[in-house]
Amino acid sequence: MHMADALLSPAVGTTLWAGTVAVGGYASKKLKAQIDDRMIPLMGVLGAFIFAAQMINFTIPGTGSSGHLGGGMILAILLGPHAAFLVMASVLTVQALFFADGGLLALGCNIWNLGFYPCFLVYPLIYKPLTGGSKNPGRILVASIASAVVALQFGAFSVVMETLLSGKSELPLGAFVLLMQPIHLAIGIIEGFVTAGIINYVRGARPEILDSIAASRPLGAGISLKKVMMTFAVLAAITGGALSWFASTHPDGLEWSVEKIYGRGELPEQKHGIAPVLKDLQEKTAFLPDYNFKPAGNEPKKKEAVPVWPGIEAGTSLAGITGAAIVLGIIVLIGMGIRSFRGRGKG
Amino acid sequence: MTFDEKYFDIGRLDRLSYRDTCVHNLDPRAKVIATMLFLITVISFPKYEVVALAPFFLFPVLLMTIGEIPVRFILKKVIVVSPFAIFIGIFNPLLDTGTVAVISGVPVSGGWLSFLSIILKFTLTISAALLLIATTSFPGVCHALRRLGFPPLFVSQLFFLYRYLFVLMEEAMRMIRARDMRSFGTPGAGIKVFVRLIGILFLRTVDRAERIYYAMLSRGFQGDIPSLKRSRMAAADLAFMAATISFLGVFRFFRITEGIGRVVQGLFA
Amino acid sequence: MSHHIVDFKNVSFRYPDGTEALRGINFRITHGESVGVVGANGAGKSTLLQHMNGCLMPTSGTVTIGDLTLTGKTRREIRKKVGIVFQNPDDQLFMPTVFDDVAFGPLNLGMDEESVRERVRKALSMVHSLDLRDKPPHHLSSGQKSAVAIASVMAMEPDILAMDEPAANLDPKSRRSLITLLKSFRHSKIIASHDLDLILDVCQRCIVIRDGTVVADGPSAEILTNRTLLEENNLELPLSFQRR
C-alpha cells in the first residue's frame, strides 16, 4: 500500500524523507567501501527486474483476486541489506515518477515503509536467524513467510502512523489498524510464498548464481554490525516518530527544527538550496494572520474533537466559493487559450 | 491495469518526455526544485482548506498546455492511482459530521470539506509529479538529482533501472504472452507458474547483468559511472524558478481567491 | 607495428562450473589483419573473444596483446587497446542515453570534457548516427543500436577491434553499411560470426573452432569453400557459393 502525498503533512513528509535520505546515504557509504564492481550493474538490472516482476499478476489461490510481488524481501535476501535498500529506493522512485504511485513527497515514506523494514529490520533479525545459512527449502519457506509478514505489518502500521500524525484523516487509530493490518497479513503470507518459491527455484536451477551473488556482496553482516544497525533503526524510528508527532501538534514552531536536526552533514542536498528557502517560507507563514490552522489549545495527543477552527468559516464562505469558481474558470481559459494558440501556430 | 496497458503507458509517458517544447527545454534541476516546492506548498495547507487551493491548478495547467501534454492521459493516470487516497479520505465525511459552515442555507460538515481538500491536493500533487516526468526525460531527472547532491551510487541505480526497464518489460511481456497463450483459463496465471516465470526472468536478468559488466569493463569501468557536466542554469531557468516561487508565495500567503469572490459579489450585490 | 599483434599460446579456459570452453587455443594475428572466427553454437567463440581484453583470464596458457602479456595488472592497459563489441547491443549500450553511452569509454580514459565531446561526435558521425545523440537506447531500432554499439567502442579509438556476431538482427541494408564500415577500419580486427558471407566479404583469414580447439586456420577463400570441413562444424557454404 503506497502512502499518498495528499494524506501527508509537510512535517511528516519531510521527517520521513530525512530518515530515508539518512539511511540511503549510510547504505551507499557502506556499499561504496565494500562493494565488488560487479554488483553495480547487477543491482541496477535487478531493480528493473523487480519493477517488471511487479507488473505481472497472478491469481491468489482460493480467492480469484490477483496479487503481485512486492520485492523488498527478495532483494534483501539476494543482495544483502545495503544494496537491497538502494535498489528498492530506486524502484520506488521510478514508480513514483512513472506510475505516480503515491507521489514525490510520500516517496520518502514509501521507501521507508517498503525498503527500510525488510532490509534493515527483518532481514538481519528474522530471516537470517531463522534460516541460519541453511539451504533447506522448507526452512527458507518458513523464514520467508515470517519475514514478509513482519515486514509488511511494520510497513502497514507505518502507513497508519504517518497518516494519523499528518492529521488529514479522521480515522481513529483502532479502526485504521483493523483496516490495514489483516489485509497485509494476507499479502505478507503470499509474498512469503512467492519469495521462497523464487529463491528455491533459482537454487534448484542454477545454485551457483546465489552463491556468486552472495560472494560479491559486502561482507560484515556480523553481530556487531547487526547491533549497530538495530540501535540505529530503533533510534531512527523513535526520533522520527516522536519528532513528527511533536511537530504536528505544534505546526508553527517545531516543524522546521526537524530539518535542522536531521539536516547536518548526512543530507548533502540540503545545502543546495531547498531547505533554507523552505524554512524561510514556513517561518513567514507562521506570522501571517490568515494562516488559519491553529490547533485547539496545546493538549498533546488529544484527538481534536472540538470543532474550533478559527478561519474555517472565512475560507468556506460564499465569497470563497465564488472566488474559487472564478479562479478555476480563468485557469481553464488560460489553458484553452494556450492550446488553441499553439494549435494555430502549428496548423 | 493489465501488463500490456502498464507497459504502453510507461512507454507513452517516456516518449512524451523527449518532446521539444520550451517546458521540456528547461533545466531539469529547475523543474525538480519547482515541483518539490509546489508539492510542499500544496500540502502545507490545513486540513479544511479548499478554496485557497484553486489557484494552484494554474501550475499543472500551464505545464500541460505549454508542454503539449495530453490532458486526458494525465487525468486518466491520476484516476488510476486515486483509490487509496479516496479510500482513506472517504471516512472523513462519515466520522466528522459537525457543521463548520453554512453556505446559502446549506450546512457543510467538516468531513466533506476535509475530504474535498484531500481530493484536490491529491489531484494537484499527482498531476505535478506526472508532469515533471512527462516534461523531463528520466536521464535528465537523474542528472539533476546527482547535481543536487544525491549519492552517485543511487543515481547510477536509477540510470540502470531506467535503461533496462524497457528491455526487461519486453522480455516479461513475451513470457506472459506465452503463458496466457498456453493456459486456456485461470490455472496458467496461478502462483506456481508465476513463481517459475519470475525465477526464469531472474536467471536471465543475472546473466544479462554479467554481460553488461563485461561490456562496462571493456570500456574502462573502474567502479564509478562518470558523467559529463550538463548545461548551466540559463536565464530562462532562473526566470521559471523565480516565477514559480513568487506564484507559490503569493497564493500561499494571501487569500486572493476569496478576495476576488468578495469583489465580484460586491459588484452584483 | 608490434602493438597491433594478438597472440594466443596454448590458451585453455574452464568455467567455474567445470565446463571446458577453450582447450589449447593457438593463433597469432599480425597488424592490419582481419580474421573471422567461425564455429557451431557453443564452440567457444564468445569465450575466446572475452579473453582478448581480460574479461576472462585463461586458466592456462598466455594471451599477448602488442607487447603486453595479459595479467591482472596489464588488463586495464590492454582494454585501452582492444575494443570489443558484444553480441547483444542491449547489453553493450548500458547508459540511459546514446551520448552518455558513447562518452562512457572516453570519460573512463580520463579525458577532459572538450575532447570527450569531440570523440563522441567523431564516433557517432562514423556510423552516421549523430542525430541519435540525445535518444535513449530503447527508442532505437536494432540497426541503430548496433551502429551506436560500434560507435561506443570506436570512441575509445582501439588498436584492435573484436566483434561478436555484429550482423545478428540487422536488416539487409544495415548489414551492408556495417560491412562497409568494417572494411574501412584499418587496424586488426577479429569477427566471430555465423554470417559466413560477411566473413568472406570482410576477412582475408578465417579460423574454425570446435569444442574449444582450432580445427582449421587459413585464407577465408579456401576455408569457406571447403564444404566437408564446414558441414563437420555445423556450418554450411556461404550463400554466395550455394547453387541451386
Short mmCIF file of C-alpha atoms in Angstrom, two decimals, chain B:
data_model
loop_
_atom_site.label_atom_id
_atom_site.label_comp_id
_atom_site.label_asym_id
_atom_site.label_seq_id
_atom_site.Cartn_x
_atom_site.Cartn_y
_atom_site.Cartn_z
CA MET B 1 -4.39 -2.49 -15.49
CA THR B 2 -3.02 -5.39 -17.42
CA PHE B 3 0.66 -5.76 -18.07
CA ASP B 4 0.32 -4.53 -21.64
CA GLU B 5 -1.56 -1.43 -20.56
CA LYS B 6 1.06 -0.57 -17.96
CA TYR B 7 3.82 -1.17 -20.43
CA PHE B 8 2.37 1.06 -23.12
CA ASP B 9 1.50 3.63 -20.51
CA ILE B 10 5.11 3.95 -19.35
CA GLY B 11 6.26 3.96 -22.94
CA ARG B 12 3.92 6.80 -23.80
CA LEU B 13 4.95 8.89 -20.82
CA ASP B 14 8.58 8.23 -21.68
CA ARG B 15 8.10 9.34 -25.26
CA LEU B 16 6.30 12.49 -24.20
CA SER B 17 9.29 13.39 -22.08
CA TYR B 18 11.54 13.64 -25.14
CA ARG B 19 9.42 16.27 -26.87
CA ASP B 20 10.85 19.60 -27.81
CA THR B 21 8.90 22.42 -26.16
CA CYS B 22 10.08 25.27 -24.01
CA VAL B 23 8.93 23.40 -20.89
CA HIS B 24 10.92 20.35 -21.94
CA ASN B 25 13.96 22.51 -22.60
CA LEU B 26 14.10 23.98 -19.11
CA ASP B 27 16.94 22.73 -16.93
CA PRO B 28 15.80 19.55 -15.15
CA ARG B 29 17.08 20.90 -11.83
CA ALA B 30 14.81 23.91 -12.12
CA LYS B 31 11.84 21.65 -12.76
CA VAL B 32 12.68 19.24 -9.95
CA ILE B 33 13.07 22.04 -7.44
CA ALA B 34 9.96 23.88 -8.64
CA THR B 35 7.91 20.70 -8.44
CA MET B 36 9.08 19.90 -4.92
CA LEU B 37 8.30 23.44 -3.77
CA PHE B 38 4.90 23.19 -5.39
CA LEU B 39 4.16 19.91 -3.61
CA ILE B 40 5.22 21.21 -0.22
CA THR B 41 3.21 24.38 -0.64
CA VAL B 42 0.06 22.48 -1.60
CA ILE B 43 0.47 20.00 1.23
CA SER B 44 1.12 22.73 3.76
CA PHE B 45 -2.47 23.96 3.53
CA PRO B 46 -4.52 22.97 6.54
CA LYS B 47 -6.94 20.11 6.57
CA TYR B 48 -10.10 22.05 5.80
CA GLU B 49 -8.70 24.32 3.14
CA VAL B 50 -10.49 24.07 -0.17
CA VAL B 51 -10.91 27.50 -1.68
CA ALA B 52 -7.30 28.64 -1.49
CA LEU B 53 -6.20 25.54 -3.40
CA ALA B 54 -7.98 26.63 -6.56
CA PRO B 55 -5.27 28.94 -7.96
CA PHE B 56 -2.68 26.18 -7.73
CA PHE B 57 -4.24 24.41 -10.67
CA LEU B 58 -2.55 27.05 -12.78
CA PHE B 59 0.82 25.33 -12.36
CA PRO B 60 -0.12 21.94 -13.83
CA VAL B 61 -2.34 23.56 -16.44
CA LEU B 62 0.49 25.74 -17.69
CA LEU B 63 2.97 22.87 -17.77
CA MET B 64 0.45 20.70 -19.54
CA THR B 65 -0.57 23.18 -22.19
CA ILE B 66 2.81 24.73 -22.91
CA GLY B 67 4.47 21.33 -22.72
CA GLU B 68 1.82 19.91 -25.07
CA ILE B 69 0.94 17.02 -22.80
CA PRO B 70 -2.49 15.47 -23.45
CA VAL B 71 -4.88 16.37 -20.60
CA ARG B 72 -6.83 13.13 -20.78
CA PHE B 73 -3.73 10.99 -20.50
CA ILE B 74 -2.66 12.72 -17.28
CA LEU B 75 -6.19 12.72 -15.85
CA LYS B 76 -6.58 9.03 -16.56
CA LYS B 77 -3.37 8.27 -14.75
CA VAL B 78 -4.41 10.41 -11.79
CA ILE B 79 -7.67 8.49 -11.54
CA VAL B 80 -5.97 5.13 -11.77
CA VAL B 81 -3.90 5.77 -8.65
CA SER B 82 -6.63 7.55 -6.68
CA PRO B 83 -8.26 4.61 -4.83
CA PHE B 84 -6.00 4.71 -1.76
CA ALA B 85 -6.45 8.41 -1.08
CA ILE B 86 -10.19 8.13 -1.67
CA PHE B 87 -10.42 5.04 0.49
CA ILE B 88 -8.75 6.78 3.41
CA GLY B 89 -10.39 10.13 2.79
CA ILE B 90 -13.96 8.89 2.50
CA PHE B 91 -14.01 8.14 6.20
CA ASN B 92 -13.79 11.85 6.96
CA PRO B 93 -17.39 12.70 5.96
CA LEU B 94 -18.58 9.69 7.93
CA LEU B 95 -16.69 10.49 11.10
CA ASP B 96 -16.51 14.25 11.14
CA THR B 97 -20.10 15.40 10.82
CA GLY B 98 -20.04 18.65 12.76
CA THR B 99 -21.24 21.60 10.69
CA VAL B 100 -18.49 24.12 10.17
CA ALA B 101 -20.10 26.46 7.70
CA VAL B 102 -23.48 27.32 6.29
CA ILE B 103 -23.38 28.42 2.70
CA SER B 104 -26.56 29.90 1.27
CA GLY B 105 -28.50 27.98 3.85
CA VAL B 106 -26.81 24.64 3.15
CA PRO B 107 -24.90 23.26 6.13
CA VAL B 108 -21.45 21.92 5.28
CA SER B 109 -19.78 19.36 7.53
CA GLY B 110 -16.09 19.41 8.31
CA GLY B 111 -15.70 15.90 6.97
CA TRP B 112 -16.84 16.78 3.49
CA LEU B 113 -14.57 19.79 3.45
CA SER B 114 -11.52 17.82 4.51
CA PHE B 115 -12.40 15.08 2.05
CA LEU B 116 -12.70 17.57 -0.76
CA SER B 117 -9.40 19.07 0.36
CA ILE B 118 -7.72 15.66 0.17
CA ILE B 119 -9.08 15.10 -3.33
CA LEU B 120 -7.90 18.48 -4.54
CA LYS B 121 -4.47 18.04 -3.01
CA PHE B 122 -4.29 14.57 -4.46
CA THR B 123 -5.08 15.80 -7.97
CA LEU B 124 -2.59 18.63 -7.67
CA THR B 125 0.29 16.62 -6.28
CA ILE B 126 -0.11 13.60 -8.52
CA SER B 127 -0.51 15.63 -11.68
CA ALA B 128 2.53 17.72 -10.74
CA ALA B 129 4.64 14.58 -10.31
CA LEU B 130 3.41 13.12 -13.58
CA LEU B 131 4.02 16.38 -15.40
CA LEU B 132 7.55 16.53 -14.08
CA ILE B 133 8.38 13.24 -15.77
CA ALA B 134 6.23 14.00 -18.82
CA THR B 135 8.22 17.16 -19.46
CA THR B 136 11.66 15.99 -18.34
CA SER B 137 13.45 12.96 -19.69
CA PHE B 138 14.26 10.47 -16.96
CA PRO B 139 18.02 10.72 -17.56
CA GLY B 140 17.55 14.47 -17.18
CA VAL B 141 15.93 13.95 -13.78
CA CYS B 142 18.80 11.66 -12.77
CA HIS B 143 21.44 14.17 -13.79
CA ALA B 144 19.52 16.77 -11.82
CA LEU B 145 19.43 14.57 -8.72
CA ARG B 146 23.12 13.89 -9.00
CA ARG B 147 23.91 17.57 -9.23
CA LEU B 148 21.58 18.28 -6.33
CA GLY B 149 23.78 16.05 -4.20
CA PHE B 150 22.17 12.59 -4.22
CA PRO B 151 24.71 9.75 -3.80
CA PRO B 152 26.26 8.75 -7.17
CA LEU B 153 25.69 5.09 -6.39
CA PHE B 154 21.97 5.69 -6.02
CA VAL B 155 21.81 7.77 -9.18
CA SER B 156 23.63 5.07 -11.12
CA GLN B 157 20.98 2.62 -9.90
CA LEU B 158 18.34 4.86 -11.39
CA PHE B 159 20.27 5.00 -14.66
CA PHE B 160 20.45 1.24 -14.96
CA LEU B 161 16.90 0.75 -13.82
CA TYR B 162 15.61 3.10 -16.47
CA ARG B 163 17.84 1.68 -19.18
CA TYR B 164 16.80 -1.93 -18.57
CA LEU B 165 13.22 -1.29 -17.57
CA PHE B 166 12.02 -1.42 -21.13
CA VAL B 167 14.26 -4.33 -22.07
CA LEU B 168 13.00 -6.43 -19.16
CA MET B 169 9.40 -5.39 -19.58
CA GLU B 170 9.54 -6.62 -23.15
CA GLU B 171 11.08 -9.86 -22.00
CA ALA B 172 8.42 -10.26 -19.32
CA MET B 173 5.69 -9.44 -21.81
CA ARG B 174 6.87 -12.15 -24.17
CA MET B 175 6.83 -14.63 -21.31
CA ILE B 176 3.36 -13.62 -20.19
CA ARG B 177 2.05 -13.93 -23.71
CA ALA B 178 3.49 -17.40 -23.93
CA ARG B 179 1.92 -18.24 -20.58
CA ASP B 180 -1.50 -16.87 -21.46
CA MET B 181 -1.46 -18.43 -24.90
CA ARG B 182 -0.98 -21.87 -23.47
CA SER B 183 -3.17 -21.64 -20.40
CA PHE B 184 -6.73 -21.66 -21.56
CA GLY B 185 -8.26 -20.37 -18.39
CA THR B 186 -7.06 -19.43 -14.93
CA PRO B 187 -4.62 -22.15 -13.89
CA GLY B 188 -1.86 -20.66 -16.03
CA ALA B 189 -1.96 -17.47 -14.05
CA GLY B 190 -1.62 -19.37 -10.77
CA ILE B 191 1.07 -18.88 -8.20
CA LYS B 192 3.22 -21.86 -9.20
CA VAL B 193 3.56 -20.82 -12.81
CA PHE B 194 4.12 -17.27 -11.63
CA VAL B 195 6.99 -18.28 -9.38
CA ARG B 196 8.68 -20.24 -12.15
CA LEU B 197 8.17 -17.42 -14.61
CA ILE B 198 9.73 -14.91 -12.27
CA GLY B 199 12.50 -17.38 -11.49
CA ILE B 200 13.41 -17.69 -15.15
CA LEU B 201 13.22 -13.94 -15.61
CA PHE B 202 15.54 -13.60 -12.64
CA LEU B 203 18.10 -16.03 -14.05
CA ARG B 204 18.09 -14.25 -17.38
CA THR B 205 18.49 -10.95 -15.59
CA VAL B 206 21.53 -12.14 -13.67
CA ASP B 207 23.12 -13.41 -16.87
CA ARG B 208 22.41 -10.11 -18.50
CA ALA B 209 23.99 -8.23 -15.61
CA GLU B 210 27.13 -10.28 -16.15
CA ARG B 211 27.27 -9.44 -19.85
CA ILE B 212 26.70 -5.78 -19.07
CA TYR B 213 29.51 -5.90 -16.56
CA TYR B 214 31.86 -7.26 -19.19
CA ALA B 215 30.79 -4.58 -21.63
CA MET B 216 31.48 -1.98 -18.95
CA LEU B 217 34.89 -3.42 -18.13
CA SER B 218 35.76 -3.40 -21.80
CA ARG B 219 35.25 0.32 -21.82
CA GLY B 220 37.39 1.07 -18.84
CA PHE B 221 34.89 0.81 -15.97
CA GLN B 222 36.62 1.14 -12.60
CA GLY B 223 33.74 1.33 -10.20
CA ASP B 224 32.44 4.81 -10.93
CA ILE B 225 29.93 5.83 -13.53
CA PRO B 226 31.45 9.00 -14.94
CA SER B 227 29.22 11.79 -16.13
CA LEU B 228 29.79 14.99 -18.02
CA LYS B 229 28.56 18.24 -16.59
CA ARG B 230 25.41 19.28 -18.33
CA SER B 231 24.14 22.68 -19.26
CA ARG B 232 24.29 25.53 -16.82
CA MET B 233 21.18 27.16 -15.47
CA ALA B 234 20.18 29.67 -18.11
CA ALA B 235 18.23 32.88 -17.68
CA ALA B 236 15.04 31.11 -18.70
CA ASP B 237 15.52 28.53 -15.95
CA LEU B 238 16.10 31.16 -13.30
CA ALA B 239 13.09 33.10 -14.55
CA PHE B 240 10.98 29.96 -14.36
CA MET B 241 12.08 29.31 -10.79
CA ALA B 242 11.51 32.90 -9.75
CA ALA B 243 8.05 32.90 -11.31
CA THR B 244 7.13 29.64 -9.64
CA ILE B 245 8.36 30.74 -6.25
CA SER B 246 6.55 34.06 -6.37
CA PHE B 247 3.40 32.38 -7.63
CA LEU B 248 3.53 29.85 -4.80
CA GLY B 249 4.34 32.54 -2.24
CA VAL B 250 1.58 34.92 -3.27
CA PHE B 251 -1.16 32.32 -3.36
CA ARG B 252 0.01 30.58 -0.22
CA PHE B 253 0.10 33.66 1.98
CA PHE B 254 -2.69 35.85 0.65
CA ARG B 255 -6.27 34.76 0.40
CA ILE B 256 -6.68 36.04 -3.12
CA THR B 257 -9.37 33.65 -4.25
CA GLU B 258 -11.69 34.79 -1.53
CA GLY B 259 -10.86 38.40 -2.22
CA ILE B 260 -11.84 38.01 -5.84
CA GLY B 261 -15.08 36.35 -4.78
CA ARG B 262 -15.86 39.19 -2.41
CA VAL B 263 -15.18 41.83 -5.02
CA VAL B 264 -17.36 40.08 -7.56
CA GLN B 265 -20.11 39.60 -5.02
CA GLY B 266 -19.86 43.29 -4.22
CA LEU B 267 -20.40 44.11 -7.87
CA PHE B 268 -23.57 42.13 -8.05
CA ALA B 269 -24.92 42.95 -4.62
#
